[in-house]
């Protein structure tokens, strides 16, 4: 559907007249303000990652736990791939995000090529999971308090400040408006079969002589290249990984020489004895969200395969829903990482991850990719042909 985007004020938003999706947001911070936020976060990151988040007193010994030490403990225990998943979502992605914003601010002054950074920013936003790790700190605190006295560390204040700044930055980081600011293009004024939408920079226009977007220079296709195949492959793989993720132990704790293995569900039931509300949060993130995403994605992919003409509005809303909730499933891995940093006293009291952690992390990432790779325009094809109505 082709329409001209209106000019909106800072307190206004523009929505698609057909599906009610937000197509323009008036909230737009200046690049100087975004750059200042990025510099503030860069200054906070070393303290938030390396200073103690929690402090444990066990048998007269003080144990300090921080984010980087937990990741190192995962690597040292023989799980480098799982540790890399946690590292990417809590360290690498946030660091690259704020560095990219600082690059935009400096590159705009020096006249540098900003296209690669803008292309990366739009994809990177959903992988910044500092807020989810903060919830993981709360969950880990409740799990550990049964074994020893726990108190907040000095790094917790820096980490909370980093989370607040990152949330504000992500809310006000409007990549589409940055494209319009740095690389303005004349919008199309009338419907034309030759017009194409660029999914990378969201520009609608005519491709250049090489079939690329005139603004971001990425190749244009009528539909995402191999979108269905990639989405199916990621979804089926995630379903395979979820079986061992839920059947095998995800955490192992040694108390006075005795070993206790916990699966995802048994760990939730054990946590419910201490705090039902927190156990409900973990159940939502670790059980409900992954299986809901798989069921929804199966429904969407099958409906595309059989050219379903009913329930188009419901399917569009379901796709938006799973896009929003998918990242919360990483909570369990974050809890394990921090707990490993807190409890490691040899045979007297020790905590380590089980084999299910890798399968669970892989399943979560694959479901996120399955949603990201699905070209939502495939759901609209039946509507465009006149065989389906948007209203259920």
Short mmCIF file of C-alpha atoms in Angstrom, two decimals:
data_model
loop_
_atom_site.label_atom_id
_atom_site.label_comp_id
_atom_site.label_asym_id
_atom_site.label_seq_id
_atom_site.Cartn_x
_atom_site.Cartn_y
_atom_site.Cartn_z
CA UNK A 1 0.00 0.00 0.00
CA UNK A 2 1.49 3.33 -1.08
CA UNK A 3 0.78 6.51 0.87
CA UNK A 4 2.67 9.69 1.72
CA UNK A 5 4.07 9.88 5.23
CA UNK A 6 2.79 12.94 7.11
CA UNK A 7 4.93 15.37 9.04
CA UNK A 8 4.54 14.56 12.76
CA UNK A 9 5.42 16.52 15.88
CA UNK A 10 7.51 15.16 18.74
CA UNK A 11 4.39 14.02 20.63
CA UNK A 12 2.73 12.43 17.59
CA UNK A 13 3.00 9.16 15.68
CA UNK A 14 1.74 8.08 12.25
CA UNK A 15 0.06 4.73 11.64
CA UNK A 16 -0.70 2.67 8.57
CA UNK A 17 -4.35 3.25 7.57
CA UNK A 18 -4.78 -0.45 6.74
CA UNK A 19 -3.04 -2.50 9.47
CA UNK A 20 -2.49 0.22 12.10
CA UNK A 21 1.26 -0.44 12.30
CA UNK A 22 3.35 2.50 13.45
CA UNK A 23 5.13 3.88 10.38
CA UNK A 24 6.57 7.10 11.81
CA UNK A 25 7.39 8.17 15.35
CA UNK A 26 7.74 11.83 16.25
CA UNK A 27 10.17 11.05 19.08
CA UNK A 28 13.50 11.95 17.57
CA UNK A 29 16.49 12.90 19.65
CA UNK A 30 19.20 14.96 18.06
CA UNK A 31 22.38 13.17 17.07
CA UNK A 32 24.26 15.24 19.65
CA UNK A 33 22.04 13.95 22.44
CA UNK A 34 22.34 10.35 21.20
CA UNK A 35 26.11 10.81 21.03
CA UNK A 36 26.20 12.11 24.60
CA UNK A 37 24.19 9.09 25.76
CA UNK A 38 26.56 6.77 23.91
CA UNK A 39 29.64 8.34 25.53
CA UNK A 40 28.01 8.10 28.98
CA UNK A 41 27.29 4.40 28.40
CA UNK A 42 30.82 3.76 27.17
CA UNK A 43 32.14 5.27 30.41
CA UNK A 44 29.77 3.15 32.53
CA UNK A 45 30.39 -0.16 30.76
CA UNK A 46 33.78 -1.06 32.32
CA UNK A 47 32.36 -0.55 35.83
CA UNK A 48 29.04 -2.30 35.08
CA UNK A 49 30.81 -5.35 33.63
CA UNK A 50 33.85 -5.75 35.90
CA UNK A 51 32.78 -4.41 39.31
CA UNK A 52 30.83 -6.71 41.68
CA UNK A 53 27.11 -6.85 40.97
CA UNK A 54 26.41 -9.07 43.97
CA UNK A 55 28.48 -9.91 47.04
CA UNK A 56 28.12 -13.29 48.76
CA UNK A 57 29.31 -14.15 52.28
CA UNK A 58 29.80 -17.91 52.61
CA UNK A 59 31.61 -19.64 55.50
CA UNK A 60 33.47 -16.45 56.34
CA UNK A 61 34.60 -15.94 52.76
CA UNK A 62 33.47 -13.01 50.61
CA UNK A 63 32.70 -13.81 46.97
CA UNK A 64 32.21 -11.02 44.43
CA UNK A 65 30.27 -11.77 41.26
CA UNK A 66 30.37 -9.69 38.10
CA UNK A 67 29.14 -10.13 34.56
CA UNK A 68 32.48 -10.88 32.89
CA UNK A 69 33.51 -13.37 35.58
CA UNK A 70 30.31 -15.33 35.07
CA UNK A 71 30.97 -15.55 31.33
CA UNK A 72 34.55 -16.67 32.02
CA UNK A 73 33.29 -19.35 34.43
CA UNK A 74 31.03 -20.71 31.68
CA UNK A 75 33.98 -20.83 29.29
CA UNK A 76 36.31 -22.38 31.86
CA UNK A 77 33.78 -25.13 32.64
CA UNK A 78 33.84 -26.29 29.03
CA UNK A 79 30.90 -24.36 27.52
CA UNK A 80 32.52 -21.68 25.31
CA UNK A 81 29.66 -21.53 22.77
CA UNK A 82 27.05 -20.96 25.47
CA UNK A 83 29.33 -18.35 27.05
CA UNK A 84 29.63 -16.65 23.65
CA UNK A 85 25.81 -16.37 23.47
CA UNK A 86 25.73 -14.56 26.81
CA UNK A 87 28.74 -12.42 25.89
CA UNK A 88 27.18 -11.31 22.60
CA UNK A 89 23.85 -10.24 24.14
CA UNK A 90 25.26 -8.51 27.24
CA UNK A 91 28.66 -7.17 26.15
CA UNK A 92 29.31 -7.28 22.41
CA UNK A 93 25.93 -6.06 21.11
CA UNK A 94 25.62 -3.14 23.59
CA UNK A 95 29.24 -2.10 23.01
CA UNK A 96 28.88 -2.18 19.23
CA UNK A 97 25.57 -0.28 19.46
CA UNK A 98 26.95 2.64 21.46
CA UNK A 99 30.19 2.68 19.45
CA UNK A 100 28.13 2.87 16.27
CA UNK A 101 26.13 5.82 17.60
CA UNK A 102 29.36 7.61 18.50
CA UNK A 103 30.65 6.80 15.00
CA UNK A 104 27.53 8.37 13.46
CA UNK A 105 28.08 11.55 15.45
CA UNK A 106 31.77 11.77 14.52
CA UNK A 107 31.30 10.47 10.97
CA UNK A 108 28.64 13.08 10.25
CA UNK A 109 31.12 15.82 11.17
CA UNK A 110 33.96 14.31 9.12
CA UNK A 111 31.80 13.35 6.13
CA UNK A 112 32.40 9.60 6.45
CA UNK A 113 30.30 6.82 4.91
CA UNK A 114 27.53 6.07 7.41
CA UNK A 115 25.59 3.46 5.42
CA UNK A 116 27.21 0.30 6.91
CA UNK A 117 26.63 1.54 10.45
CA UNK A 118 22.99 2.48 9.79
CA UNK A 119 22.35 -0.93 8.23
CA UNK A 120 23.83 -2.65 11.28
CA UNK A 121 22.01 -0.52 13.87
CA UNK A 122 18.54 -1.59 12.80
CA UNK A 123 19.46 -5.28 13.14
CA UNK A 124 21.42 -4.86 16.37
CA UNK A 125 18.77 -3.21 18.53
CA UNK A 126 16.88 -6.40 19.40
CA UNK A 127 20.07 -8.20 20.49
CA UNK A 128 20.88 -5.71 23.26
CA UNK A 129 19.60 -7.54 26.36
CA UNK A 130 20.99 -5.56 29.29
CA UNK A 131 17.50 -5.16 30.75
CA UNK A 132 16.88 -8.91 30.69
CA UNK A 133 20.19 -9.54 32.46
CA UNK A 134 19.05 -7.13 35.19
CA UNK A 135 16.00 -9.34 35.75
CA UNK A 136 18.42 -12.28 35.80
CA UNK A 137 20.32 -10.61 38.66
CA UNK A 138 17.11 -10.52 40.71
CA UNK A 139 16.33 -14.18 39.95
CA UNK A 140 19.89 -15.30 40.79
CA UNK A 141 19.72 -13.38 44.09
CA UNK A 142 16.61 -15.25 45.16
CA UNK A 143 18.11 -18.62 44.18
CA UNK A 144 21.37 -18.03 46.05
CA UNK A 145 19.98 -16.49 49.24
CA UNK A 146 18.99 -19.98 50.43
CA UNK A 147 22.67 -20.90 50.75
CA UNK A 148 24.43 -17.76 52.00
CA UNK A 149 24.08 -14.09 52.94
CA UNK A 150 23.85 -11.86 49.88
CA UNK A 151 24.19 -8.10 49.41
CA UNK A 152 24.40 -5.77 46.39
CA UNK A 153 27.84 -4.90 45.05
CA UNK A 154 29.25 -1.56 43.97
CA UNK A 155 28.87 -2.42 40.29
CA UNK A 156 25.10 -2.84 40.57
CA UNK A 157 24.50 0.92 40.60
CA UNK A 158 26.64 1.34 37.48
CA UNK A 159 24.80 -1.53 35.80
CA UNK A 160 21.34 -0.15 36.63
CA UNK A 161 22.42 3.25 35.28
CA UNK A 162 23.66 1.55 32.11
CA UNK A 163 20.33 -0.25 31.69
CA UNK A 164 18.33 2.97 32.12
CA UNK A 165 20.48 4.82 29.58
CA UNK A 166 20.32 1.93 27.11
CA UNK A 167 16.52 1.75 27.33
CA UNK A 168 16.21 5.50 26.75
CA UNK A 169 18.60 5.28 23.81
CA UNK A 170 16.76 2.35 22.21
CA UNK A 171 13.42 4.15 22.61
CA UNK A 172 14.68 7.32 20.94
CA UNK A 173 17.01 5.71 18.38
CA UNK A 174 14.95 6.04 15.21
CA UNK A 175 17.11 4.49 12.49
CA UNK A 176 14.63 5.28 9.72
CA UNK A 177 14.73 8.98 10.56
CA UNK A 178 18.53 8.83 10.65
CA UNK A 179 18.43 7.48 7.09
CA UNK A 180 16.21 10.38 6.07
CA UNK A 181 18.52 12.85 7.78
CA UNK A 182 21.80 11.60 6.31
CA UNK A 183 20.61 10.26 2.93
CA UNK A 184 17.34 11.99 1.96
CA UNK A 185 15.56 10.68 -1.12
CA UNK A 186 12.55 11.96 -2.99
CA UNK A 187 9.55 9.73 -2.09
CA UNK A 188 7.36 8.09 -4.70
CA UNK A 189 4.18 10.05 -5.42
CA UNK A 190 2.04 7.54 -7.33
CA UNK A 191 1.53 3.77 -7.39
CA UNK A 192 3.77 1.99 -9.86
CA UNK A 193 4.50 -1.69 -10.39
CA UNK A 194 8.21 -0.94 -10.63
CA UNK A 195 8.38 0.50 -7.11
CA UNK A 196 10.10 -1.67 -4.51
CA UNK A 197 10.41 -1.46 -0.74
CA UNK A 198 13.88 -1.80 0.75
CA UNK A 199 13.66 -3.81 3.97
CA UNK A 200 17.08 -2.55 5.05
CA UNK A 201 16.45 1.22 5.10
CA UNK A 202 12.64 1.24 4.52
CA UNK A 203 12.86 3.42 1.42
CA UNK A 204 10.21 2.96 -1.26
CA UNK A 205 11.40 3.84 -4.73
CA UNK A 206 12.85 2.64 -8.00
CA UNK A 207 15.96 0.43 -7.99
CA UNK A 208 19.12 1.71 -9.63
CA UNK A 209 20.67 0.22 -12.78
CA UNK A 210 22.19 -2.63 -10.73
CA UNK A 211 18.91 -3.51 -9.01
CA UNK A 212 19.96 -1.94 -5.70
CA UNK A 213 18.29 0.48 -3.31
CA UNK A 214 19.24 4.03 -4.24
CA UNK A 215 19.67 4.99 -0.59
CA UNK A 216 21.48 2.10 1.15
CA UNK A 217 22.80 0.25 -1.95
CA UNK A 218 21.56 -3.19 -0.87
CA UNK A 219 20.08 -5.53 -3.54
CA UNK A 220 16.30 -5.29 -3.88
CA UNK A 221 13.95 -8.26 -4.22
CA UNK A 222 10.18 -8.44 -4.54
CA UNK A 223 10.22 -10.72 -1.49
CA UNK A 224 13.01 -11.56 0.93
CA UNK A 225 15.47 -13.93 -0.75
CA UNK A 226 14.93 -17.49 0.52
CA UNK A 227 12.83 -16.04 3.35
CA UNK A 228 10.60 -19.09 3.78
CA UNK A 229 13.44 -21.60 3.48
CA UNK A 230 15.58 -19.85 6.09
CA UNK A 231 12.67 -19.35 8.47
CA UNK A 232 11.62 -23.02 8.18
CA UNK A 233 15.20 -24.21 8.71
CA UNK A 234 15.65 -22.08 11.83
CA UNK A 235 12.27 -23.08 13.24
CA UNK A 236 12.74 -26.83 12.71
CA UNK A 237 16.24 -26.65 14.19
CA UNK A 238 14.92 -24.82 17.25
CA UNK A 239 12.24 -27.49 17.74
CA UNK A 240 14.92 -30.19 17.67
CA UNK A 241 17.07 -28.31 20.20
CA UNK A 242 14.15 -27.68 22.57
CA UNK A 243 13.73 -31.41 23.26
CA UNK A 244 17.11 -31.94 24.99
CA UNK A 245 16.86 -28.41 26.41
CA UNK A 246 13.83 -29.44 28.46
CA UNK A 247 14.74 -33.07 29.17
CA UNK A 248 18.41 -32.74 30.19
CA UNK A 249 19.69 -30.93 33.31
CA UNK A 250 20.25 -27.21 32.76
CA UNK A 251 21.97 -26.64 36.11
CA UNK A 252 23.88 -28.83 38.57
CA UNK A 253 24.54 -27.88 42.19
CA UNK A 254 26.79 -29.70 44.66
CA UNK A 255 25.98 -29.29 48.37
CA UNK A 256 28.20 -31.07 50.93
CA UNK A 257 29.33 -33.55 48.31
CA UNK A 258 25.79 -34.35 47.13
CA UNK A 259 24.70 -33.60 43.57
CA UNK A 260 21.35 -32.13 42.53
CA UNK A 261 20.42 -31.89 38.84
CA UNK A 262 17.69 -29.48 37.77
CA UNK A 263 15.88 -29.34 34.45
CA UNK A 264 14.20 -26.10 33.44
CA UNK A 265 10.88 -27.17 34.96
CA UNK A 266 12.29 -28.63 38.19
CA UNK A 267 14.33 -25.46 38.67
CA UNK A 268 11.18 -23.37 38.32
CA UNK A 269 9.34 -25.55 40.86
CA UNK A 270 12.27 -25.23 43.27
CA UNK A 271 12.30 -21.45 42.81
CA UNK A 272 8.55 -21.33 43.48
CA UNK A 273 9.21 -22.50 47.04
CA UNK A 274 11.10 -19.24 47.66
CA UNK A 275 9.22 -16.76 45.48
CA UNK A 276 6.20 -17.62 43.36
CA UNK A 277 6.25 -14.32 41.46
CA UNK A 278 9.86 -14.75 40.32
CA UNK A 279 9.20 -18.39 39.44
CA UNK A 280 6.30 -17.21 37.27
CA UNK A 281 8.63 -14.80 35.45
CA UNK A 282 11.13 -17.61 34.76
CA UNK A 283 8.31 -19.94 33.63
CA UNK A 284 7.07 -17.27 31.24
CA UNK A 285 10.54 -16.63 29.78
CA UNK A 286 11.86 -20.21 29.69
CA UNK A 287 8.79 -22.34 28.97
CA UNK A 288 5.88 -20.26 27.74
CA UNK A 289 7.72 -17.91 25.38
CA UNK A 290 9.78 -20.50 23.40
CA UNK A 291 6.85 -22.88 22.87
CA UNK A 292 4.46 -20.02 22.06
CA UNK A 293 6.89 -18.70 19.44
CA UNK A 294 7.19 -22.13 17.84
CA UNK A 295 3.42 -22.63 17.70
CA UNK A 296 2.85 -19.14 16.27
CA UNK A 297 5.64 -19.46 13.70
CA UNK A 298 4.38 -22.89 12.61
CA UNK A 299 0.91 -21.39 12.16
CA UNK A 300 2.24 -18.47 10.12
CA UNK A 301 4.50 -20.56 7.88
CA UNK A 302 1.80 -23.15 7.21
CA UNK A 303 -0.72 -20.39 6.42
CA UNK A 304 1.74 -18.94 3.88
CA UNK A 305 2.40 -22.37 2.37
CA UNK A 306 -1.31 -23.05 1.83
CA UNK A 307 -2.16 -19.43 0.91
CA UNK A 308 -4.60 -19.06 3.79
CA UNK A 309 -7.12 -16.27 3.20
CA UNK A 310 -8.67 -16.10 6.67
CA UNK A 311 -7.49 -14.42 9.86
CA UNK A 312 -5.00 -12.09 8.20
CA UNK A 313 -5.29 -9.46 10.93
CA UNK A 314 -4.76 -12.06 13.66
CA UNK A 315 -1.68 -13.45 11.93
CA UNK A 316 -0.14 -9.99 11.55
CA UNK A 317 -0.72 -9.28 15.25
CA UNK A 318 0.78 -12.66 16.20
CA UNK A 319 3.91 -11.90 14.18
CA UNK A 320 4.34 -8.56 15.96
CA UNK A 321 3.81 -10.28 19.31
CA UNK A 322 6.48 -12.96 18.85
CA UNK A 323 8.88 -10.34 17.51
CA UNK A 324 8.52 -8.44 20.77
CA UNK A 325 8.69 -11.30 23.32
CA UNK A 326 11.37 -13.51 21.77
CA UNK A 327 14.43 -12.02 23.44
CA UNK A 328 13.14 -12.68 26.98
CA UNK A 329 13.89 -16.38 26.69
CA UNK A 330 17.60 -15.65 27.24
CA UNK A 331 16.82 -15.01 30.92
CA UNK A 332 17.69 -18.56 32.02
CA UNK A 333 21.20 -18.41 30.56
CA UNK A 334 21.84 -15.06 32.25
CA UNK A 335 20.77 -16.49 35.62
CA UNK A 336 23.09 -19.48 35.18
CA UNK A 337 26.02 -17.26 34.22
CA UNK A 338 25.72 -15.03 37.29
CA UNK A 339 25.05 -17.94 39.65
CA UNK A 340 28.21 -19.70 38.45
CA UNK A 341 30.15 -16.58 39.35
CA UNK A 342 28.62 -16.55 42.86
CA UNK A 343 28.77 -20.21 43.90
CA UNK A 344 32.00 -22.06 43.26
CA UNK A 345 33.40 -23.49 46.48
CA UNK A 346 34.61 -26.90 45.21
CA UNK A 347 32.78 -29.88 46.74
CA UNK A 348 31.33 -28.01 49.71
CA UNK A 349 29.08 -25.83 47.57
CA UNK A 350 29.42 -25.50 43.81
CA UNK A 351 27.17 -24.62 40.88
CA UNK A 352 27.69 -25.39 37.22
CA UNK A 353 25.60 -25.53 34.08
CA UNK A 354 24.21 -28.73 32.63
CA UNK A 355 24.20 -29.91 29.01
CA UNK A 356 20.73 -28.46 28.39
CA UNK A 357 22.05 -24.88 28.58
CA UNK A 358 23.65 -25.03 25.13
CA UNK A 359 20.55 -26.55 23.52
CA UNK A 360 18.30 -23.98 25.17
CA UNK A 361 20.43 -21.02 24.11
CA UNK A 362 20.65 -22.33 20.55
CA UNK A 363 16.87 -22.84 20.43
CA UNK A 364 16.21 -19.28 21.65
CA UNK A 365 18.56 -17.71 19.10
CA UNK A 366 17.14 -19.83 16.28
CA UNK A 367 13.55 -18.80 17.09
CA UNK A 368 14.61 -15.14 17.06
CA UNK A 369 16.24 -15.67 13.65
CA UNK A 370 13.17 -17.53 12.36
CA UNK A 371 11.03 -14.47 13.10
CA UNK A 372 13.62 -12.05 11.73
CA UNK A 373 14.05 -13.96 8.46
CA UNK A 374 10.32 -14.20 7.72
CA UNK A 375 9.28 -11.56 5.19
CA UNK A 376 5.93 -10.34 6.55
CA UNK A 377 4.87 -9.30 3.05
CA UNK A 378 4.30 -12.99 2.29
CA UNK A 379 1.32 -12.85 4.65
CA UNK A 380 -0.15 -9.99 2.60
CA UNK A 381 0.11 -11.67 -0.80
CA UNK A 382 -3.38 -13.19 -0.61
CA UNK A 383 -4.76 -9.79 0.41
CA UNK A 384 -3.04 -8.02 -2.49
CA UNK A 385 -4.53 -10.51 -4.93
CA UNK A 386 -8.00 -9.61 -3.66
CA UNK A 387 -8.66 -13.06 -2.18
CA UNK A 388 -8.49 -12.06 1.50
CA UNK A 389 -9.79 -9.33 3.76
CA UNK A 390 -7.67 -7.75 6.48
CA UNK A 391 -10.55 -7.63 8.97
CA UNK A 392 -11.22 -11.05 10.55
#
